[in-house]
Amino acid sequence: GIQVEQSPPDLILQEGANSTLRCNFSDSVNNLQWFHQNPWGQLINLFYIPSGTKQNGRLSATTVATERYSLLYISSSQTTDSGVYFCAVESDSNYQLIWGAGTKLIIKP
Amino acid sequence: GAGVSQSPSNKVTEKGKDVELRCDPISGHTALYWYRQRLGQGLEFLIYFQGNSAPDKSGLPSDRFSAERTGESVSTLTIQRTQQEDSAVYLCASSFGTKQTQYFGPGTRLLVL
């Protein structure tokens, strides 16, 4: 099945810094989503981005489907950005979302 | 309601007991998913419903786990004869259909003593 790898596994930054999170996947996908899980466990969908670039405020994402990776950019980080960022992909063959292990982001004030 | 809701929010049970977890999806969402998340880990797919049928049960870890959905709405996940390794957060998500954005509930935190 599809393998999803996220990097880095952990990231600690000062408030105001920018960051780039990466998601690599091993096969072609129909669907790629980025999620943020806050320290209380709530999962929020950030982007539905099987290809191309999207922006939402300080966050943007780019997926290059032909090269099998996606990037999540966070600019001017705030302490509320802390949490775990997950990338999840859906293959052609079934409807399961296959999840990466996540990047744990800590933003220090 | 406006979002996916799950109940109970927390459940503590004794090993060997049965538990039932409930998910109320967003109204109109035909697809419903159950996931398990162990402490500090990513999400593990359990089962997916399209309407009231479950075309993909491949993620259920054992025959102690079962799920049903009625009226294209509420779903229940039942774990029989709970074991300590069942302790985890059980998350439910819904979407308008497959290959659509999934919206997650707050989860049920299950602790088996």
Coordinates of C-alpha atoms in Angstrom, one line a residue:
Chain A
G1 CA 0.0 0.0 0.0
I2 CA 0.9 3.7 -0.1
Q3 CA 3.5 4.9 2.3
V4 CA 3.3 8.4 3.7
E5 CA 6.4 10.0 5.3
Q6 CA 6.4 13.3 7.0
S7 CA 9.4 15.4 8.0
P8 CA 10.7 16.7 10.3
P9 CA 9.1 14.6 13.1
D10 CA 9.6 17.4 15.6
L11 CA 10.1 21.2 15.2
I12 CA 10.6 23.8 17.8
L13 CA 10.6 27.5 16.8
Q14 CA 10.3 30.9 18.2
E15 CA 7.2 32.9 17.7
G16 CA 7.4 34.8 14.4
A17 CA 9.5 32.3 12.6
N18 CA 8.5 30.6 9.3
S19 CA 8.5 26.9 8.8
T20 CA 8.1 24.3 6.0
L21 CA 6.7 20.8 6.7
R22 CA 7.1 18.1 4.1
C23 CA 4.9 15.1 3.1
N24 CA 6.2 12.4 0.7
F25 CA 4.0 9.6 -0.6
S26 CA 5.0 6.5 -2.5
D27 CA 2.3 6.2 -5.2
S28 CA -0.2 8.3 -7.2
V29 CA -3.1 9.7 -5.1
N30 CA -6.5 11.1 -5.7
N31 CA -6.6 13.1 -2.6
L32 CA -4.2 14.8 -0.2
Q33 CA -5.2 16.6 3.0
W34 CA -3.3 18.5 5.6
F35 CA -4.7 18.5 9.2
H36 CA -3.8 20.2 12.4
Q37 CA -4.4 18.5 15.7
N38 CA -4.3 21.0 18.6
P39 CA -2.9 20.1 22.0
W40 CA -6.5 19.2 23.1
G41 CA -6.8 16.5 20.4
Q42 CA -9.2 18.3 18.0
L43 CA -8.4 17.6 14.3
I44 CA -9.0 20.5 11.9
N45 CA -8.8 20.2 8.2
L46 CA -6.4 22.8 6.8
F47 CA -6.2 22.0 3.1
Y48 CA -7.7 19.6 0.6
I49 CA -4.9 19.8 -2.0
P50 CA -4.4 16.9 -4.4
S51 CA -2.4 19.2 -6.6
G52 CA -1.4 22.8 -7.0
T53 CA -1.1 25.6 -4.4
K54 CA -3.6 27.0 -2.0
Q55 CA -3.3 29.8 0.6
N56 CA -5.3 30.5 3.7
G57 CA -4.0 33.4 5.8
R58 CA -0.6 32.6 7.2
L59 CA -0.8 29.0 5.9
S60 CA -0.2 27.8 2.4
A61 CA 0.3 24.4 0.8
T62 CA 1.7 23.1 -2.4
T63 CA 1.3 19.6 -3.8
V64 CA 3.4 18.4 -6.7
A65 CA 1.6 15.2 -7.6
T66 CA 4.0 14.1 -10.3
E67 CA 6.9 14.2 -7.9
R68 CA 4.8 12.7 -5.0
Y69 CA 5.3 15.4 -2.3
S70 CA 3.4 18.1 -0.6
L71 CA 4.7 21.1 1.4
L72 CA 2.9 23.0 4.2
Y73 CA 4.2 26.5 4.8
I74 CA 3.5 28.4 8.1
S75 CA 4.6 32.0 8.2
S76 CA 4.9 34.3 11.2
S77 CA 4.3 31.4 13.6
Q78 CA 2.1 32.0 16.6
T79 CA 1.9 29.9 19.8
T80 CA -1.6 28.8 18.8
D81 CA 0.0 27.1 15.8
S82 CA 1.5 24.5 18.2
G83 CA 0.3 20.9 17.8
V84 CA 0.7 18.1 15.4
Y85 CA 0.4 18.5 11.6
F86 CA -0.7 15.4 9.7
C87 CA -0.7 14.7 6.0
A88 CA -3.2 12.1 4.7
V89 CA -3.6 10.7 1.3
E90 CA -6.3 8.7 -0.5
S91 CA -5.4 6.2 -3.1
D92 CA -7.1 5.2 -6.4
S93 CA -7.9 1.7 -5.1
N94 CA -9.9 2.4 -1.9
Y95 CA -11.4 5.1 0.2
Q96 CA -9.1 4.9 3.2
L97 CA -7.1 8.0 4.1
I98 CA -3.5 6.8 4.8
W99 CA -1.9 9.0 7.4
G100 CA 1.6 10.1 8.0
A101 CA 3.1 10.0 11.5
G102 CA 2.8 13.7 11.8
T103 CA 5.1 16.7 12.6
K104 CA 5.0 17.9 16.1
L105 CA 5.4 21.7 16.1
I106 CA 6.1 23.7 19.3
I107 CA 6.1 27.5 19.0
K108 CA 7.8 29.2 21.9
P109 CA 6.7 32.7 23.0
Chain B
G1 CA -25.6 20.4 14.7
A2 CA -22.9 22.4 13.1
G3 CA -20.2 19.8 13.4
V4 CA -19.5 16.2 14.1
S5 CA -20.3 15.2 17.7
Q6 CA -19.2 12.1 19.6
S7 CA -20.3 10.6 22.9
P8 CA -19.2 9.9 25.5
S9 CA -16.2 12.3 25.5
N10 CA -14.4 10.0 28.0
K11 CA -15.0 6.4 29.0
V12 CA -13.3 4.4 31.7
T13 CA -14.2 0.7 31.7
E14 CA -12.9 -2.5 33.2
K15 CA -11.2 -5.1 31.1
G16 CA -13.8 -7.6 29.7
K17 CA -16.7 -5.2 29.6
D18 CA -18.4 -4.1 26.3
V19 CA -18.4 -0.4 25.3
E20 CA -20.5 1.5 22.8
L21 CA -19.2 4.7 21.2
R22 CA -21.5 7.1 19.3
C23 CA -20.9 9.4 16.4
D24 CA -23.4 12.0 15.0
P25 CA -22.1 13.2 11.6
I26 CA -22.7 16.5 10.0
S27 CA -26.3 16.5 8.5
G28 CA -26.2 15.5 4.8
H29 CA -22.8 13.9 4.9
T30 CA -23.2 10.4 3.4
A31 CA -19.7 9.2 4.2
L32 CA -18.6 8.4 7.8
Y33 CA -15.3 7.1 9.0
W34 CA -14.0 5.7 12.3
Y35 CA -10.3 6.0 13.3
R36 CA -8.3 5.0 16.3
Q37 CA -5.4 7.1 17.7
R38 CA -3.1 5.7 20.3
L39 CA -1.2 8.1 22.5
G40 CA 1.5 10.0 20.5
Q41 CA 0.7 8.2 17.3
G42 CA -1.0 8.9 14.0
L43 CA -4.5 7.8 13.0
E44 CA -5.4 4.2 12.3
F45 CA -8.3 3.6 9.9
L46 CA -11.0 1.3 11.3
I47 CA -14.1 1.4 9.1
Y48 CA -15.9 3.5 6.5
F49 CA -19.6 3.8 5.8
Q50 CA -21.2 5.1 2.6
G51 CA -24.8 5.6 3.5
N52 CA -25.7 2.7 5.8
S53 CA -23.4 0.2 4.2
A54 CA -19.8 -0.5 5.1
P55 CA -17.9 -1.4 1.9
D56 CA -14.6 -1.3 3.8
K57 CA -14.2 -3.1 7.1
S58 CA -10.6 -3.9 6.6
G59 CA -9.3 -1.8 9.4
L60 CA -11.2 -3.4 12.2
P61 CA -8.5 -4.9 14.4
S62 CA -10.4 -8.0 15.6
D63 CA -13.9 -9.6 15.6
R64 CA -14.4 -7.8 19.0
F65 CA -14.9 -4.6 17.0
S66 CA -18.1 -3.9 15.1
A67 CA -19.9 -0.8 13.8
E68 CA -23.2 0.0 12.4
R69 CA -24.9 3.1 10.9
T70 CA -28.7 3.7 10.7
G71 CA -30.7 6.3 8.8
E72 CA -27.6 7.5 7.0
S73 CA -26.9 9.4 10.2
V74 CA -25.8 8.1 13.6
S75 CA -23.1 5.4 13.9
T76 CA -22.1 3.3 16.8
L77 CA -18.8 1.5 17.3
T78 CA -19.0 -1.4 19.7
I79 CA -16.0 -3.0 21.3
Q80 CA -16.8 -6.3 23.1
R81 CA -14.7 -7.8 25.9
T82 CA -12.4 -4.8 26.0
Q83 CA -8.7 -5.3 26.5
Q84 CA -6.1 -2.8 27.8
E85 CA -4.7 -2.4 24.4
D86 CA -8.0 -1.0 23.2
S87 CA -7.2 2.2 25.2
A88 CA -7.0 5.0 22.7
V89 CA -8.9 8.0 21.3
Y90 CA -11.6 6.9 18.9
L91 CA -12.3 9.6 16.3
C92 CA -15.2 9.8 13.9
A93 CA -15.2 11.9 10.7
S94 CA -17.8 12.6 8.0
S95 CA -17.8 14.0 4.5
F96 CA -20.2 14.7 1.7
G97 CA -18.8 11.8 -0.1
T98 CA -15.5 10.0 -0.7
K99 CA -12.6 12.0 -2.0
Q100 CA -14.0 15.0 -0.1
T101 CA -12.8 16.9 2.9
Q102 CA -13.3 15.0 6.1
Y103 CA -14.5 16.8 9.2
F104 CA -13.6 15.3 12.6
G105 CA -15.4 15.0 15.9
P106 CA -13.7 15.7 19.2
G107 CA -13.2 12.0 19.8
T108 CA -13.9 9.6 22.7
R109 CA -11.1 8.9 25.0
L110 CA -11.3 5.2 26.1
L111 CA -9.4 3.9 29.0
V112 CA -9.5 0.2 29.8
L113 CA -8.3 -0.7 33.3

